[in-house]
Amino acid sequence: LPRKIGGLMDAPLLLTLTVNPNEVARQAYNIETVERLPLEFFHEAEKGSDPKNIARIIETIGDRLEGEKIYLQVGFTHDTSNINVGNLESVYKRLPSMLSKIEEQLHLANLVETVGAGEVAKKVLSTHLMRDLVGNLKAFACQQFRCSRCGSKFRRIPLKGVCTRCGGKISLTVHRGAIEKYLGVAERLVEKYNMGPYHEQRLRLIADEINSLFKEKHMQKQPNLIDFM
Ligand SMILES: [Zn+2]
């Protein structure tokens, strides 16, 4: 098991003895407690009704929070011979890189008729990739600096240019690679799924911002006045 929370979401890191239903994640309230789905449910599903509008016909854990029945008679629709049988390792964990995870997800979306792969790509882009890019860009600008010899941290680079404690070299804690990690993937998605001008432009603006932060090597050199004459 990892030592820190985050990153490995599949690992149970916090265990508790008493579960108070009022304190768990809200998604858990959507678990239905019925033993069979009523005919009306299938009729509404056929019409493509909004799930919110037909929530009343199927009781969920959320409906029981106030009552006494919360732990009792929680039904299920599909039986199993052994509750421990199941997928022990998700594909999400098995796939090595973020790119392959996205590719597999989109591949699946392409196969499933009711799922629009373009819509999935758009969501992945706007809720994961864009946020990651922008977040890391901000993290880079607000980052701390670290002495590579003694590990002291600094909010600003000391004026001396070296560690004030031991004279060691100061290094970044957030690197260029961390920001650009998903830029290529994001660009490919926008291109492949033809996401329209909004996403295209937004990504281009982020890319411009990254490029303005990291000038090419020859641009970093302080020019001579004579260069402009
Ligand atoms: Zn130091």
Short mmCIF file of C-alpha atoms and ligand atoms in Angstrom, two decimals:
data_model
loop_
_atom_site.label_atom_id
_atom_site.label_comp_id
_atom_site.label_asym_id
_atom_site.label_seq_id
_atom_site.Cartn_x
_atom_site.Cartn_y
_atom_site.Cartn_z
CA LEU A 1 0.00 0.00 0.00
CA PRO A 2 1.15 3.54 -0.65
CA ARG A 3 2.02 5.72 2.33
CA LYS A 4 0.02 8.73 1.19
CA ILE A 5 -3.58 9.31 0.24
CA GLY A 6 -4.22 10.10 -3.42
CA GLY A 7 -2.84 8.71 -6.63
CA LEU A 8 -3.83 5.13 -6.00
CA MET A 9 -7.56 5.44 -5.66
CA ASP A 10 -8.17 1.72 -5.68
CA ALA A 11 -6.40 1.18 -2.36
CA PRO A 12 -8.52 1.34 0.80
CA LEU A 13 -6.54 3.73 2.96
CA LEU A 14 -9.06 4.62 5.61
CA LEU A 15 -11.01 1.96 7.46
CA THR A 16 -13.78 2.70 9.91
CA LEU A 17 -15.77 0.46 12.24
CA THR A 18 -19.01 2.39 12.34
CA VAL A 19 -20.53 3.63 9.12
CA ASN A 20 -22.96 6.46 9.57
CA PRO A 21 -25.04 6.69 6.38
CA ASN A 22 -25.31 10.45 6.82
CA GLU A 23 -21.54 10.79 6.55
CA VAL A 24 -20.77 8.77 3.43
CA ALA A 25 -20.28 10.08 -0.10
CA ARG A 26 -23.57 11.18 -1.66
CA GLN A 27 -23.22 8.83 -4.65
CA ALA A 28 -23.89 5.93 -2.29
CA TYR A 29 -27.43 7.24 -1.78
CA ASN A 30 -28.25 6.32 -5.37
CA ILE A 31 -28.09 2.58 -4.70
CA GLU A 32 -31.56 1.18 -5.23
CA THR A 33 -33.15 -0.99 -2.54
CA VAL A 34 -35.79 -2.72 -4.68
CA GLU A 35 -35.78 -6.41 -5.52
CA ARG A 36 -37.19 -5.95 -8.98
CA LEU A 37 -37.52 -3.02 -11.27
CA PRO A 38 -41.14 -2.07 -12.03
CA LEU A 39 -42.52 -2.26 -15.56
CA GLU A 40 -42.98 1.52 -15.55
CA PHE A 41 -39.19 1.85 -15.27
CA PHE A 42 -38.69 0.01 -18.57
CA HIS A 43 -41.41 2.02 -20.29
CA GLU A 44 -39.77 5.26 -19.17
CA ALA A 45 -36.33 3.96 -20.17
CA GLU A 46 -37.65 3.22 -23.65
CA LYS A 47 -38.87 6.79 -23.92
CA GLY A 48 -35.46 8.04 -22.81
CA SER A 49 -36.91 9.91 -19.82
CA ASP A 50 -34.67 11.92 -17.54
CA PRO A 51 -33.70 9.64 -14.62
CA LYS A 52 -34.42 12.49 -12.19
CA ASN A 53 -38.08 12.54 -13.17
CA ILE A 54 -38.64 8.86 -12.56
CA ALA A 55 -36.52 8.55 -9.41
CA ARG A 56 -39.72 8.44 -7.37
CA ILE A 57 -40.74 5.04 -8.75
CA ILE A 58 -37.62 3.30 -7.43
CA GLU A 59 -36.66 3.51 -3.79
CA THR A 60 -32.99 4.25 -3.08
CA ILE A 61 -30.85 4.36 0.06
CA GLY A 62 -31.21 8.14 -0.07
CA ASP A 63 -34.97 7.81 0.46
CA ARG A 64 -34.40 5.87 3.67
CA LEU A 65 -31.89 8.08 5.42
CA GLU A 66 -34.44 9.50 7.85
CA GLY A 67 -36.22 6.28 8.76
CA GLU A 68 -35.47 3.25 10.88
CA LYS A 69 -35.19 0.91 7.91
CA ILE A 70 -31.83 2.20 6.74
CA TYR A 71 -29.86 -0.99 7.44
CA LEU A 72 -32.65 -3.47 6.83
CA GLN A 73 -33.94 -5.22 3.75
CA VAL A 74 -31.77 -3.63 1.14
CA GLY A 75 -32.80 -5.56 -1.91
CA PHE A 76 -30.88 -6.32 -5.07
CA THR A 77 -31.90 -7.33 -8.56
CA HIS A 78 -29.14 -9.71 -9.61
CA ASP A 79 -28.00 -12.60 -7.46
CA THR A 80 -24.50 -14.03 -7.21
CA SER A 81 -23.15 -17.31 -5.89
CA ASN A 82 -20.38 -15.58 -3.96
CA ILE A 83 -20.26 -11.93 -2.98
CA ASN A 84 -16.45 -11.99 -3.21
CA VAL A 85 -16.50 -12.96 -6.87
CA GLY A 86 -15.70 -10.06 -9.11
CA ASN A 87 -13.07 -8.08 -10.83
CA LEU A 88 -10.07 -7.98 -8.52
CA GLU A 89 -8.05 -5.51 -10.55
CA SER A 90 -9.58 -2.84 -12.73
CA VAL A 91 -8.27 -2.20 -16.23
CA TYR A 92 -7.73 1.36 -15.10
CA LYS A 93 -4.98 0.11 -12.82
CA ARG A 94 -3.53 -2.31 -15.33
CA LEU A 95 -3.07 0.20 -18.13
CA PRO A 96 0.35 1.82 -17.81
CA SER A 97 -0.17 5.41 -18.93
CA MET A 98 -2.86 8.06 -18.89
CA LEU A 99 -2.83 8.04 -22.68
CA SER A 100 -3.63 4.34 -22.87
CA LYS A 101 -6.39 4.76 -20.27
CA ILE A 102 -8.00 7.48 -22.37
CA GLU A 103 -7.59 5.49 -25.57
CA GLU A 104 -9.22 2.42 -24.02
CA GLN A 105 -12.07 4.49 -22.61
CA LEU A 106 -12.74 6.01 -26.01
CA HIS A 107 -12.43 2.65 -27.70
CA LEU A 108 -15.12 1.35 -25.36
CA ALA A 109 -17.26 4.40 -26.02
CA ASN A 110 -17.00 3.66 -29.73
CA LEU A 111 -18.23 0.12 -29.19
CA VAL A 112 -21.19 1.01 -26.97
CA GLU A 113 -24.00 2.24 -29.14
CA THR A 114 -25.64 4.41 -26.50
CA VAL A 115 -22.43 6.30 -25.73
CA GLY A 116 -21.19 9.13 -27.92
CA ALA A 117 -17.40 8.89 -28.07
CA GLY A 118 -17.15 12.57 -28.98
CA GLU A 119 -19.08 13.53 -25.85
CA VAL A 120 -16.83 11.31 -23.70
CA ALA A 121 -13.74 12.88 -25.25
CA LYS A 122 -15.14 16.35 -24.55
CA LYS A 123 -15.78 15.49 -20.92
CA VAL A 124 -12.36 13.94 -20.42
CA LEU A 125 -10.84 17.02 -21.96
CA SER A 126 -12.75 19.62 -19.99
CA THR A 127 -12.91 17.88 -16.61
CA HIS A 128 -9.49 16.22 -16.54
CA LEU A 129 -6.95 17.35 -19.10
CA MET A 130 -7.73 21.09 -19.20
CA ARG A 131 -7.92 21.31 -15.43
CA ASP A 132 -4.72 19.40 -15.07
CA LEU A 133 -2.92 21.66 -17.54
CA VAL A 134 -4.19 24.88 -15.97
CA GLY A 135 -3.69 23.59 -12.43
CA ASN A 136 -0.11 22.57 -13.09
CA LEU A 137 0.60 25.85 -14.83
CA LYS A 138 -0.55 27.64 -11.70
CA ALA A 139 1.41 25.25 -9.48
CA PHE A 140 4.51 26.05 -11.51
CA ALA A 141 4.05 29.79 -11.02
CA CYS A 142 3.36 29.47 -7.28
CA GLN A 143 5.87 26.77 -6.57
CA GLN A 144 8.37 26.45 -3.75
CA PHE A 145 12.07 25.97 -4.30
CA ARG A 146 14.19 23.34 -2.69
CA CYS A 147 17.84 22.98 -1.82
CA SER A 148 19.11 19.85 -3.52
CA ARG A 149 21.72 19.28 -0.81
CA CYS A 150 19.94 19.78 2.55
CA GLY A 151 16.32 19.79 1.43
CA SER A 152 15.42 23.22 2.85
CA LYS A 153 12.38 24.74 1.21
CA PHE A 154 12.00 28.35 0.14
CA ARG A 155 8.92 30.30 -0.90
CA ARG A 156 11.14 32.52 -3.04
CA ILE A 157 14.56 31.94 -4.52
CA PRO A 158 17.02 33.45 -2.02
CA LEU A 159 18.77 36.56 -3.41
CA LYS A 160 22.11 34.79 -2.99
CA GLY A 161 20.97 32.28 -5.60
CA VAL A 162 22.07 29.40 -3.38
CA CYS A 163 20.72 27.78 -0.20
CA THR A 164 20.99 30.19 2.75
CA ARG A 165 21.64 27.29 5.13
CA CYS A 166 24.25 25.22 3.37
CA GLY A 167 25.08 27.00 0.10
CA GLY A 168 23.64 24.12 -1.95
CA LYS A 169 22.06 24.42 -5.36
CA ILE A 170 18.43 25.56 -5.48
CA SER A 171 16.09 23.56 -7.67
CA LEU A 172 12.47 23.66 -8.78
CA THR A 173 9.80 21.54 -7.14
CA VAL A 174 7.45 21.67 -10.15
CA HIS A 175 8.98 20.97 -13.53
CA ARG A 176 8.09 21.77 -17.09
CA GLY A 177 7.37 18.11 -17.80
CA ALA A 178 4.60 18.10 -15.19
CA ILE A 179 2.78 20.89 -17.00
CA GLU A 180 3.19 19.59 -20.52
CA LYS A 181 2.45 15.98 -19.63
CA TYR A 182 -1.07 15.98 -21.11
CA LEU A 183 -0.74 18.74 -23.67
CA GLY A 184 -0.07 16.33 -26.55
CA VAL A 185 -2.96 14.05 -25.54
CA ALA A 186 -5.32 17.01 -25.27
CA GLU A 187 -4.29 18.32 -28.67
CA ARG A 188 -4.83 14.93 -30.27
CA LEU A 189 -8.29 14.61 -28.72
CA VAL A 190 -9.38 18.04 -29.91
CA GLU A 191 -8.18 17.24 -33.41
CA LYS A 192 -9.56 13.71 -33.64
CA TYR A 193 -13.01 14.41 -32.21
CA ASN A 194 -13.46 17.74 -33.88
CA MET A 195 -14.53 19.52 -30.72
CA GLY A 196 -15.26 22.88 -32.19
CA PRO A 197 -13.75 26.33 -31.79
CA TYR A 198 -14.32 26.74 -28.03
CA HIS A 199 -12.16 23.80 -26.97
CA GLU A 200 -9.69 24.38 -29.79
CA GLN A 201 -9.11 27.99 -28.79
CA ARG A 202 -9.00 27.27 -25.09
CA LEU A 203 -6.33 24.67 -25.60
CA ARG A 204 -4.39 26.95 -27.92
CA LEU A 205 -4.46 29.72 -25.28
CA ILE A 206 -3.12 27.32 -22.66
CA ALA A 207 -0.41 26.13 -25.06
CA ASP A 208 0.52 29.76 -25.79
CA GLU A 209 0.76 30.45 -22.09
CA ILE A 210 3.01 27.44 -21.54
CA ASN A 211 5.20 28.46 -24.44
CA SER A 212 5.50 32.02 -23.15
CA LEU A 213 6.64 30.63 -19.81
CA PHE A 214 9.31 28.42 -21.32
CA LYS A 215 11.08 30.41 -23.99
CA GLU A 216 13.35 28.50 -26.32
CA LYS A 217 16.98 28.25 -25.21
CA HIS A 218 18.31 30.92 -27.57
CA MET A 219 15.64 33.37 -26.37
CA GLN A 220 16.76 33.04 -22.76
CA LYS A 221 20.13 34.63 -23.42
CA GLN A 222 20.30 38.29 -22.50
CA PRO A 223 20.73 40.13 -25.79
CA ASN A 224 23.38 42.74 -26.45
CA LEU A 225 22.17 46.24 -27.17
CA ILE A 226 24.07 45.93 -30.41
CA ASP A 227 21.75 43.09 -31.49
CA PHE A 228 19.02 45.67 -32.01
CA MET A 229 21.07 48.05 -34.14
ZN ZN B 1 20.74 23.67 1.67
#
